[in-house]
Structures are given as structure tokens and as C-alpha cells.
XYZ file of C-alpha atoms in Angstrom:
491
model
C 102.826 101.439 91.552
C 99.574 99.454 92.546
C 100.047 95.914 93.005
C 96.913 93.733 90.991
C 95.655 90.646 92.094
C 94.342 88.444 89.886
C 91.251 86.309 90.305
C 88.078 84.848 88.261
C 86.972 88.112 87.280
C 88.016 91.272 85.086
C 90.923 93.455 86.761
C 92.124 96.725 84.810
C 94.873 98.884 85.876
C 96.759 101.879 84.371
C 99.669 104.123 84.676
C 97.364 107.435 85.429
C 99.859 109.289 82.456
C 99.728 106.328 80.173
C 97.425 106.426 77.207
C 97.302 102.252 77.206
C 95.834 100.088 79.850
C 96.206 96.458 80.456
C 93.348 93.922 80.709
C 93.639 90.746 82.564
C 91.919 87.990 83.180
C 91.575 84.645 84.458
C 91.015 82.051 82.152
C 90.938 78.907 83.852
C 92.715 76.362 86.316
C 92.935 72.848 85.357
C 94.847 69.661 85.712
C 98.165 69.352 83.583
C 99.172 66.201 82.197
C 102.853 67.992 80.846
C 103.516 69.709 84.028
C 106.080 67.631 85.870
C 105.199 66.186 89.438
C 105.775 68.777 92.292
C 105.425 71.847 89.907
C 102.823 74.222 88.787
C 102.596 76.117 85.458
C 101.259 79.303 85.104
C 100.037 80.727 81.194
C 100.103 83.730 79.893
C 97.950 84.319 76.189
C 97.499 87.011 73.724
C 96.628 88.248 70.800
C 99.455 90.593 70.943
C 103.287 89.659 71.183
C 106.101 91.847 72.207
C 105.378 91.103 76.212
C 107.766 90.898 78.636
C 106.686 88.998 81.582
C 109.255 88.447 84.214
C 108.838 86.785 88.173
C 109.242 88.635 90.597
C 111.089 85.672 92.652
C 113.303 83.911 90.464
C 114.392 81.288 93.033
C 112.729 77.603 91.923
C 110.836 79.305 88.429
C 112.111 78.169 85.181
C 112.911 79.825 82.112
C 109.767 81.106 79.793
C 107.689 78.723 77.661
C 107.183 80.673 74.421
C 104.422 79.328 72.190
C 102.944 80.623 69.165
C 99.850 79.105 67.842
C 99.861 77.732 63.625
C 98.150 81.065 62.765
C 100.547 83.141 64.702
C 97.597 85.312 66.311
C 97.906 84.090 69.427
C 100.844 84.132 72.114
C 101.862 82.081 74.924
C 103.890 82.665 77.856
C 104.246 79.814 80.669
C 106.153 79.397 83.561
C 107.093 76.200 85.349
C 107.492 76.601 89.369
C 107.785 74.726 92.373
C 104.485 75.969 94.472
C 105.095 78.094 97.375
C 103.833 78.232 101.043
C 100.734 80.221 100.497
C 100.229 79.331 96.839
C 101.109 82.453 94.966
C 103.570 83.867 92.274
C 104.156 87.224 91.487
C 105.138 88.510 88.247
C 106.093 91.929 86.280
C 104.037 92.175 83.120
C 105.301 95.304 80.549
C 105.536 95.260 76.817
C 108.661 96.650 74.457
C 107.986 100.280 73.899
C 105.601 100.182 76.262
C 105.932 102.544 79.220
C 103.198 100.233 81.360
C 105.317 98.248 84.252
C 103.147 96.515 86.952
C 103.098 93.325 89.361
C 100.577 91.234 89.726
C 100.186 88.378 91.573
C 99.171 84.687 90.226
C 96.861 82.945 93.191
C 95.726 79.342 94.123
C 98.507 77.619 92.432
C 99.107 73.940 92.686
C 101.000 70.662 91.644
C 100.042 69.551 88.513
C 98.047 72.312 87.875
C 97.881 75.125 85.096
C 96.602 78.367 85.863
C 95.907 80.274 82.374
C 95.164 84.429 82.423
C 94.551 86.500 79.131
C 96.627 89.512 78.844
C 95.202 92.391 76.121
C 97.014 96.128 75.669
C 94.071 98.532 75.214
C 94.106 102.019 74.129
C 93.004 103.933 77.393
C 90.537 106.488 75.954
C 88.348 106.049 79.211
C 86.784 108.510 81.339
C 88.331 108.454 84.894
C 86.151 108.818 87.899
C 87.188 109.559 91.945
C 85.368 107.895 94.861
C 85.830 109.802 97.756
C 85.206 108.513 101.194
C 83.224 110.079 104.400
C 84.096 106.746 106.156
C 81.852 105.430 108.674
C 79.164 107.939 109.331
C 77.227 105.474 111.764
C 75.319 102.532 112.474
C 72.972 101.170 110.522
C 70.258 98.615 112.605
C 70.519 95.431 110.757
C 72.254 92.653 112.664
C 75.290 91.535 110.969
C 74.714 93.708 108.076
C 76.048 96.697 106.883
C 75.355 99.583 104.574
C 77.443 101.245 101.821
C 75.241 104.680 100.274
C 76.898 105.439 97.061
C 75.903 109.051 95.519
C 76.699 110.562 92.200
C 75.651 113.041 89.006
C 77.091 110.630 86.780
C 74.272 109.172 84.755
C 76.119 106.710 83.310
C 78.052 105.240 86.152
C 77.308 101.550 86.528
C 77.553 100.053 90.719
C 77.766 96.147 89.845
C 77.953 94.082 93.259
C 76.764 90.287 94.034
C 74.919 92.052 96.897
C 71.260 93.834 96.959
C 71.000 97.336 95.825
C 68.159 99.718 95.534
C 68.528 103.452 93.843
C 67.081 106.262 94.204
C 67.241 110.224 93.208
C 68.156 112.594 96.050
C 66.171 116.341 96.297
C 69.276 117.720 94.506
C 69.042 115.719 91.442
C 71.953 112.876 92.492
C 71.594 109.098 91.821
C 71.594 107.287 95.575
C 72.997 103.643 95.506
C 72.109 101.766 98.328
C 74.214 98.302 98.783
C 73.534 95.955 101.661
C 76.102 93.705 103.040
C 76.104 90.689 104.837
C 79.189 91.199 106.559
C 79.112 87.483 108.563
C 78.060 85.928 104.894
C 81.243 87.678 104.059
C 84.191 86.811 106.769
C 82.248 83.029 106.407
C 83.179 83.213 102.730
C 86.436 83.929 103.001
C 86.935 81.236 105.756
C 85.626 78.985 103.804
C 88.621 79.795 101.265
C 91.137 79.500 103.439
C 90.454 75.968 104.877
C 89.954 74.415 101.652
C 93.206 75.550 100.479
C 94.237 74.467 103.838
C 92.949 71.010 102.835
C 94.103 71.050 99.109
C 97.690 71.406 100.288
C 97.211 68.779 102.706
C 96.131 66.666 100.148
C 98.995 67.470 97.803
C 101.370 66.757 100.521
C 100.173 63.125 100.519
C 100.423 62.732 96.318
C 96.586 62.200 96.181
C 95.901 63.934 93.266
C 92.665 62.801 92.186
C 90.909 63.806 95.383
C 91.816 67.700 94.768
C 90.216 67.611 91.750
C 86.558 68.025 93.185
C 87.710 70.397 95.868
C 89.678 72.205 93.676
C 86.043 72.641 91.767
C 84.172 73.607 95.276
C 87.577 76.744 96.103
C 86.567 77.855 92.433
C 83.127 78.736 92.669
C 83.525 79.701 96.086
C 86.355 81.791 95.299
C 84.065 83.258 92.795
C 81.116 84.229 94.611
C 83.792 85.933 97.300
C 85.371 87.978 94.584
C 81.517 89.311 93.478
C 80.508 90.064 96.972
C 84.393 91.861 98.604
C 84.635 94.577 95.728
C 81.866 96.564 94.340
C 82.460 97.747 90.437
C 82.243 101.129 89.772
C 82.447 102.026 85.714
C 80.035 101.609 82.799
C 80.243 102.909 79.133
C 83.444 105.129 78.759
C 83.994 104.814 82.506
C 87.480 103.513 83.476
C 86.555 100.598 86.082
C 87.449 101.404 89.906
C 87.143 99.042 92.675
C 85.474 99.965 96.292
C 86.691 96.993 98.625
C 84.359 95.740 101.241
C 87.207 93.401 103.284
C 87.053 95.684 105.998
C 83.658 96.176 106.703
C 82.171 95.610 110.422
C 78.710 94.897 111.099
C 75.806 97.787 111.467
C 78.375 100.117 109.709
C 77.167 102.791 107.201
C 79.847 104.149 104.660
C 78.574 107.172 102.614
C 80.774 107.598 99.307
C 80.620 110.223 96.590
C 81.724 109.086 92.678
C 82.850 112.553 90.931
C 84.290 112.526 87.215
C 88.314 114.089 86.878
C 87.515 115.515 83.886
C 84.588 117.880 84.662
C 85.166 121.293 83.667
C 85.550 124.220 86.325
C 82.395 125.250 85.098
C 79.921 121.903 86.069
C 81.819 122.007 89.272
C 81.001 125.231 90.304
C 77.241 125.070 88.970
C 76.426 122.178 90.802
C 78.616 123.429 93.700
C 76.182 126.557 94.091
C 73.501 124.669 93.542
C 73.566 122.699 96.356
C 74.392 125.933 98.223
C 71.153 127.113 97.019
C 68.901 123.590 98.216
C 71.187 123.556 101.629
C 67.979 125.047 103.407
C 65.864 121.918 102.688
C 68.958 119.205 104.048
C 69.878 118.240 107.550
C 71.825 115.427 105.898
C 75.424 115.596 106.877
C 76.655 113.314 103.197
C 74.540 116.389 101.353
C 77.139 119.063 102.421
C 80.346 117.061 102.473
C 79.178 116.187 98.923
C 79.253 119.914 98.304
C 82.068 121.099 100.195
C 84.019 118.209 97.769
C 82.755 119.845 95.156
C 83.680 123.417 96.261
C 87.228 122.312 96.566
C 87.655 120.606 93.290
C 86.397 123.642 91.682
C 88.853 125.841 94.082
C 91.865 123.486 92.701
C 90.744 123.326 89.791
C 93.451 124.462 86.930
C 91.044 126.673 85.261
C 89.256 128.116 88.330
C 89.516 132.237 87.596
C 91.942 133.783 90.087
C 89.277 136.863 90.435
C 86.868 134.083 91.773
C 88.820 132.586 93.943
C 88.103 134.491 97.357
C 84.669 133.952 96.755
C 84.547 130.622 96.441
C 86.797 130.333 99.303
C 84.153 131.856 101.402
C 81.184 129.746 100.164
C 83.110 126.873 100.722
C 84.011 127.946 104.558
C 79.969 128.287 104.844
C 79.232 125.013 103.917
C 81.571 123.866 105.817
C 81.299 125.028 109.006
C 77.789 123.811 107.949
C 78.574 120.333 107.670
C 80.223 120.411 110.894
C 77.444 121.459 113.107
C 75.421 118.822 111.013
C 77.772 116.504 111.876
C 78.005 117.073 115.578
C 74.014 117.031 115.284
C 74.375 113.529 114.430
C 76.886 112.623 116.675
C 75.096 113.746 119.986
C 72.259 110.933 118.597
C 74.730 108.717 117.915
C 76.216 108.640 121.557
C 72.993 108.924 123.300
C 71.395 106.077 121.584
C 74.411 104.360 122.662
C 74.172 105.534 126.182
C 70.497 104.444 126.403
C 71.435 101.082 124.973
C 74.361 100.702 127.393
C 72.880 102.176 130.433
C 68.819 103.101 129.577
C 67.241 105.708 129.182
C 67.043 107.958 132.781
C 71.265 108.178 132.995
C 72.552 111.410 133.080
C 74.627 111.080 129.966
C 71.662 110.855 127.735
C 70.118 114.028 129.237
C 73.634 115.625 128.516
C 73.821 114.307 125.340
C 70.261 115.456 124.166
C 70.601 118.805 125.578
C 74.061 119.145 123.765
C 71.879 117.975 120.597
C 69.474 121.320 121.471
C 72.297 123.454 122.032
C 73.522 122.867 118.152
C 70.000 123.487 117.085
C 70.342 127.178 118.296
C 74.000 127.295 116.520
C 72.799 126.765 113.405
C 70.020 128.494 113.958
C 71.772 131.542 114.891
C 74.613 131.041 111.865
C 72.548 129.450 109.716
C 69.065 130.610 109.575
C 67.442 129.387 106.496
C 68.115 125.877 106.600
C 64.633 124.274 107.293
C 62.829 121.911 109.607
C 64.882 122.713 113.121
C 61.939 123.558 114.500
C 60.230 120.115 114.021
C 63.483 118.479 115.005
C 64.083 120.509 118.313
C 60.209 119.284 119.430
C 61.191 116.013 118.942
C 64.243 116.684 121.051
C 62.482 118.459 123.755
C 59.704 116.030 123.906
C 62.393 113.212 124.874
C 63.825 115.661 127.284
C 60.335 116.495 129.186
C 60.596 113.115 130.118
C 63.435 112.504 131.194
C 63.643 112.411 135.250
C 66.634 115.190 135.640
C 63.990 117.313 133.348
C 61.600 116.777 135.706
C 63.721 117.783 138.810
C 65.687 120.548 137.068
C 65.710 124.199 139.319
C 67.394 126.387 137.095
C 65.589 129.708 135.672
C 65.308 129.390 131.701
C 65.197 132.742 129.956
C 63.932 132.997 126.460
C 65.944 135.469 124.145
C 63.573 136.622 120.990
C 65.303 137.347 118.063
C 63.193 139.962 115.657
C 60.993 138.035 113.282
C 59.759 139.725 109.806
C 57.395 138.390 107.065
C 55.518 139.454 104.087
C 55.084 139.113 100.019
C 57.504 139.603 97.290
C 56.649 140.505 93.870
C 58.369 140.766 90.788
C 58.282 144.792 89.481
C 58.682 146.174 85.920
C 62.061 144.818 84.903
C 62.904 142.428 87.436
C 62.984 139.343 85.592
C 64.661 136.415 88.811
C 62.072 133.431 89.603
C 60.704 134.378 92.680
C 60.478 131.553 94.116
C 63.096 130.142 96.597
C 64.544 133.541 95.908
C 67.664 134.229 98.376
C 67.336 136.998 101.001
C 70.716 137.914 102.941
C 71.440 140.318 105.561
C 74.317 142.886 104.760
C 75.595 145.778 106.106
C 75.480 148.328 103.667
C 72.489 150.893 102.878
C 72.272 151.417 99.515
C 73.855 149.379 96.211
C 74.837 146.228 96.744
C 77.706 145.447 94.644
C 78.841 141.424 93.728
C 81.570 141.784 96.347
C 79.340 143.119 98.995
C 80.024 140.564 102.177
C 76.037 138.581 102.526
C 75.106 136.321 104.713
C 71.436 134.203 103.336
C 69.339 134.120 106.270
C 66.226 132.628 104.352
C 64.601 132.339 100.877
C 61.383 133.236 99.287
C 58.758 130.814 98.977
C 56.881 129.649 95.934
C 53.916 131.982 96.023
C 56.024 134.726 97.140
C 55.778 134.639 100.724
C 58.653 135.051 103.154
C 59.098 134.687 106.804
C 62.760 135.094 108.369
C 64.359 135.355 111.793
C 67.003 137.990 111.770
C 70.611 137.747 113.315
C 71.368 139.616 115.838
C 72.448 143.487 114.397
C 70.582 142.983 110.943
C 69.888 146.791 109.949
C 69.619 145.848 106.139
C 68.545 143.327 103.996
C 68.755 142.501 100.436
C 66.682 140.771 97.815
C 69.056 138.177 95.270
C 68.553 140.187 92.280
C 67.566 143.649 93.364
C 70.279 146.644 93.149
C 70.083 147.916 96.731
C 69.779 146.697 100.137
C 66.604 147.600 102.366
C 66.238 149.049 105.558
C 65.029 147.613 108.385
C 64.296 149.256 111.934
C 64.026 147.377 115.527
C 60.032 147.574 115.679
C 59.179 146.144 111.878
C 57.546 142.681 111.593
C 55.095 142.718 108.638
C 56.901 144.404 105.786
C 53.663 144.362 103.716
C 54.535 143.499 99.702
C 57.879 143.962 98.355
C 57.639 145.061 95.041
C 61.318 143.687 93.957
C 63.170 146.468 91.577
C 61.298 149.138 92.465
C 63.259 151.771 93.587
C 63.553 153.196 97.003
């Protein structure tokens, strides 16, 4: 059971199998003139009776206040209490017949003060969504700032924060949220808290009321602004609210997050799923396929994902992710030898290592993934870093170039073959003749826009095959230009 803390702005929480939520909010804090010296009240109102609102620690809190108002549509429940050491009560809020039970957790009480929240029972007809977290993916280069990169499909997901954001639509067709924190704005915020309660209680401790008054206003709004900038808001129309805390955040840290809806059907998942398998050959961006392989397994434990399908999708999902993992380790090796340059320049040994290391993934995915683009542009850069580096300079050893077979030509569309063309998949299999839907493939490259193709072959490729064609083609050690393909002909 989650624990809700309440504070100046909306909270909502729900039993995940209840079909009512409650809503809570803070209403106010403000000097009592009925509250007896040395105690604190804390109100409960609503529109709604029948609640049962117990504390947690019953040691020093009275019995219940009940109040109704003269046109019995609206409820009170208050609490008298001697404050505690760090200014907080807790309390158990359900309702009769209700199965909703939670605690939550009154703050910043004090001595002749009330603290009044709103309680409401709603019906809990809202769509649920799931944030899940890639955790921190890097550095981003802003001194004491940090970076949180938010993607999702949802169109109608709302990211509220007291921070800057920018948004913008990545090459598969997902919303981008970009929220910049400043982290030492942050931690000096919630200092800033904490010593004027400090000084509140000091205050109270010496009976001078009237000087906590104006304090008491400057921990409100600051309170306020620190609740707006530690949680982004994650909801929007028919979007159950959820919470992404920002606490934790160091500086020049990037967090990637992806928002997916529970309820989308086995269907969407898979669509967008493949989708992404289809556009993987334009990405080198590690959040792109952990974004899918999330996908792929939501759609694998999904409850009405087709048992027939299953081993399929199994594989596709292993592709993309051993994928993301060679992406990742692409990364990485810049990661660690931007920090070895930093920490010991640029002519040590470990940022040779490291930048090699980067070269040597290059080929793996080359060699197991050969249609993803731009590694040639990216392995230049590489290189040209290495050429000057000094152990470049001095190395001795013999490099031997390996040439895989390279074939190109022009595809076009026969009588009765009715697939785009463009960005058309070609795979390498290895069987002559039909190619049936559980034929093992392997995509080594795609078709381009005005039907021209160039691909690098793994090593033992004997056939290929055209997405959409019935059989697989032959292909012998000395072809390079295959001419035009005329795609359903037969052969």
C-alpha cells in the first residue's frame, strides 16, 4: 500500500483493482483562535460523509471533531494533537463500504495552527499509464543541471513541471519531452525548507506566536514552488495522474523515460513494436531500441498475445535486443573516454583503448546488424581521433583488411506485386526456393526510395530474399551488380 504525502498541490492515489479513487488536497494552513495552546488541529472536509479517518499514532491525538455544516452538504473531520518532533501526523483515510484503505501523512503542523485538506471519492474511470525507466544513460554538459527526456505515442499525455521543457517528434512518430533541471536550485530549495521549519519551531518553543506568522507565509510559498519543481505530472484528459520524482537527481545527469498506456491492445503493441523494427536502420540511439524492446515484451506478456506468434516475437525481440546492447556499449566506450581525456587528456593510453574498443563495436554491428545506417560516417569520425593520437602514430602491428562481398542494383515492382518499394526489407536466408512465414531471415538492408539497393553480405549468404516476393534468390561468390530486380517475377 503506497504511503501519500500531502502538500499544496493535487495528490491522487488508487487501489490498482478499485473502481474509486480518492482526491486530496490541501486547503490551507492558518492561525486558530479555538485550538488550545500547545496543540495543532488538523481538518478534514467533504462533500461526502460516511469517512472513516483514523491516526495512525494515537498517543497525544484526541477524539474526532465531527461537524456538519446548516445545509448538511458538507463534512468535517478535525483532530486536536500535541505537535510532534518533525511536525507530521499520519492518518488512515477509508470510507464504509468502501474497499479504499490508505495512509497519508499531514505535514508542517504547528501550535495554534489548523491545517485543512479536502477529501472527494471519485469514480476511477481513468486511463492508466506506465513510466518505465532506462535510468541514467549519461551526462548531459550543463553545470549543475540535469536532463530528464520523456518519450511517448500518447497524444494526449500532459508533462506539467515548474521547470523548462521543449517537445519535439522523434523519426518514429513519438512525442520527445525534454525537461531541464536545476538540480543546485533544487537541493537549495529544499534547504531552505528545512531551516525555516528549523526556525518556526524555535520560535514556538519560546511562545512567540506572532512572529511565525510571516515565516509561516515565506515556508508556504516556498514549500510550494519545491513541490512544482521535485515531481513532474504525468496525466491529462482521461489519464490517471502519475508522479516522476526528481529528489534524487545529481547534476549533468540524463534520465531517458518511456510513458506506455496498460490498456493498449496486443494489437497497437505489436504494430508499433514492428515498426520500429522496420526504422531501426536509420537509429544509433540507444532510448530508440529499449523503447522497442519494452514494447516487444509487453506485447509478448500480453494476455491476448496468440500462442502461434509467440516464438516469433520472441526472436524479434532477441534482435533488438542484442541491438540495443551493442548500442549501448557504443555509447559507453564515449562515455569513458571523454572521461579519461577529462581526467588525464587526451594522449593516455586509456583513451586510445577506449576509442579502438568504440571501432571494434562498429564492425559487430556491422557484421550482425548490417542495415542499420550511418556507421560508416561514425567510424571516420572515430578513426580520425585515432590518427592522431600518439600510440596511432607509433603503432607496428600489420592491419589486414577482410572484404566482405558487396552487391547493388534496382528493384521494381512486376505484374502483381503490389508492397511499396521503398524501404522494402531484404534478408539473407538459407533456403533456395519458397520462402515460407516461418523461414529463419536475417534483414541485412532495405530498399531505397527510388528503388535502389546496395548491401554488404554476411559471411555464407548464398540466398537472398525480397519482403514480399515468394522465393528466395540466388546469389554466387563473384556477383556485385545484380542489374534490375523485377520483384514477383518468377525465376
Amino acid at each position: 500500500m503506497k504511503r501519500i504525502f500531502f502538500s499544496a498541490f493535487l495528490c491522487i492515489c488508487s487501489l490498482a483493482a478499485s473502481s474509486q479513487s480518492i482526491e486530496c488536497k490541501k486547503i490551507s494552513t492558518e492561525k486558530a483562535s479555538d485550538v488550545p495552546e500547545g496543540e495543532t488541529a488538523v481538518r478534514f472536509v467533504s462533500k461526502q460523509g460516511n469517512w472513516l479517518i483514523k491516526p495512525l499514532e494515537k498517543n497525544n491525538v484526541q477524539d474526532r471533531v465531527v461537524g456538519e455544516d446548516n445545509s448538511h452538504t458538507t463534512f468535517s473531520y478535525e483532530y486536536r494533537a500535541d505537535v510532534t518532533r518533525d511536525n507530521e501526523r499520519t492518518f488512515t483515510i477509508s470510507k464504509k463500504g468502501s474497499p479504499i484503505t490508505q495512509q497519508v501523512v499531514a505535514k508542517n503542523l504547528r501550535r495554534g495552527m489548523r491545517v485543512t485538506y479536502s477529501i472527494t471519492e471519485i469514480a476511477d474511470t481513468l486511463n492508466r499509464i506506465e513510466l518505465q525507466s532506462n535510468g541514467a544513460i549519461g551526462l548531459y554538459p550543463v553545470e549543475n543541471k540535469a536532463c530528464v527526456e520523456i518519450t511517448t505515442t500518447l497524444n494526449s499525455l500532459d508533462v506539467s513541471t515548474g521547470w523548462e521543457k521543449s517537445e519535439e517528434m522523434t523519426d518514429a512518430g513519438a512525442r520527445r519531452i525534454t525537461v531541464i533541471v536545476d538540480v543546485e536550485q533544487l537541493k537549495n530549495s529544499k534547504k531552505q525548507l528545512q531551516t525555516l521549519s528549523m526556525k518556526m519551531s524555535e520560535l514556538e518553543q519560546k511562545g512567540d506566536y506572532l512572529a511565525i506568522e510571516p515565516i509561516q507565509k515565506q515556508y508556504d510559498d516556498a514549500e510550494a514552488w519545491y513541490e512544482s519543481h521535485s515531481i513532474i505530472q504525468l496525466g491529462g484528459t482521461g489519464i490517471k495522474t502519475l508522479p516522476l520524482e526528481l529528489e534524487d537527481l545529481s547534476q549533468k545527469e540524463k534520465r531517458r523515460y518511456a510513458v506506455v498506456a496498460l490498456q493498449e491492445s496486443f494489437e497497437e503493441l505489436i504494430t508499433k513494436a514492428r515498426q520500429m523494427k522496420k526504422e531501426r536502420c536509420q537509429h544509433l540511439d540507444y532510448g530508440f531500441y529499449d523503447a522497442a524492446v519494452i514494447l516487444y515484451d509487453k506485447a509478448i506478456e500480453h494476455r491476448d498475445a496468440p500462442t502461434s506468434q509467440l516464438e516469433s516475437l520472441r526472436d524479434e525481440r532477441i534482435e533488438m535486443a542484442e541491438a540495443r546492447k551493442l548500442i549501448w556499449l557504443l555509447g559507453k566506450a564515449q562515455e569513458k573516454a571523454d572521461d579519461a581525456e577529462k581526467k588525464n587528456g587526451f594522449e593516455c593510453e586509456e583513451v586510445y583503448k577506449l576509442l579502438t574498443a568504440r571501432n571494434g563495436v562498429i564492425d559487430k554491428i556491422r557484421a550482425n546488424h548490417p542495415d542499420i545506417q550511418g556507421l560508416e560516417e561514425l567510424e571516420a569520425q572515430i578513426t580520425a581521433r585515432l590518427e592522431k593520437h600518439p600510440m596511432y602514430m607509433n603503432k607496428k602491428t600489420v592491419e589486414v583488411t577482410y572484404k566482405r562481398q558487396q552487391i547493388f542494383g534496382k528493384a521494381v515492382a512486376g505484374s502483381g506485386f503490389y508492397q511499396p518499394i521503398a524501404n522494402l526489407a531484404i534478408y539473407k536466408v538459407n533456403t533456395s526456393g519458397k520462402v515460407k512465414s516461418d523461414t529463419p531471415k536475417t534483414i541485412i538492408g532495405r530498399v531505397n526510395g527510388d528503388g535502389s539497393f546496395k548491401v554488404i553480405l554476411p559471411d555464407n549468404t548464398q540466398y537472398i530474399y525480397f519482403e514480399g516476393e515468394k522465393n528466395s534468390r540466388y546469389i554466387s561468390p563473384e556477383m556485385t551488380d545484380l542489374g534490375t530486380i523485377v520483384l514477383g517475377k518468377k525465376q
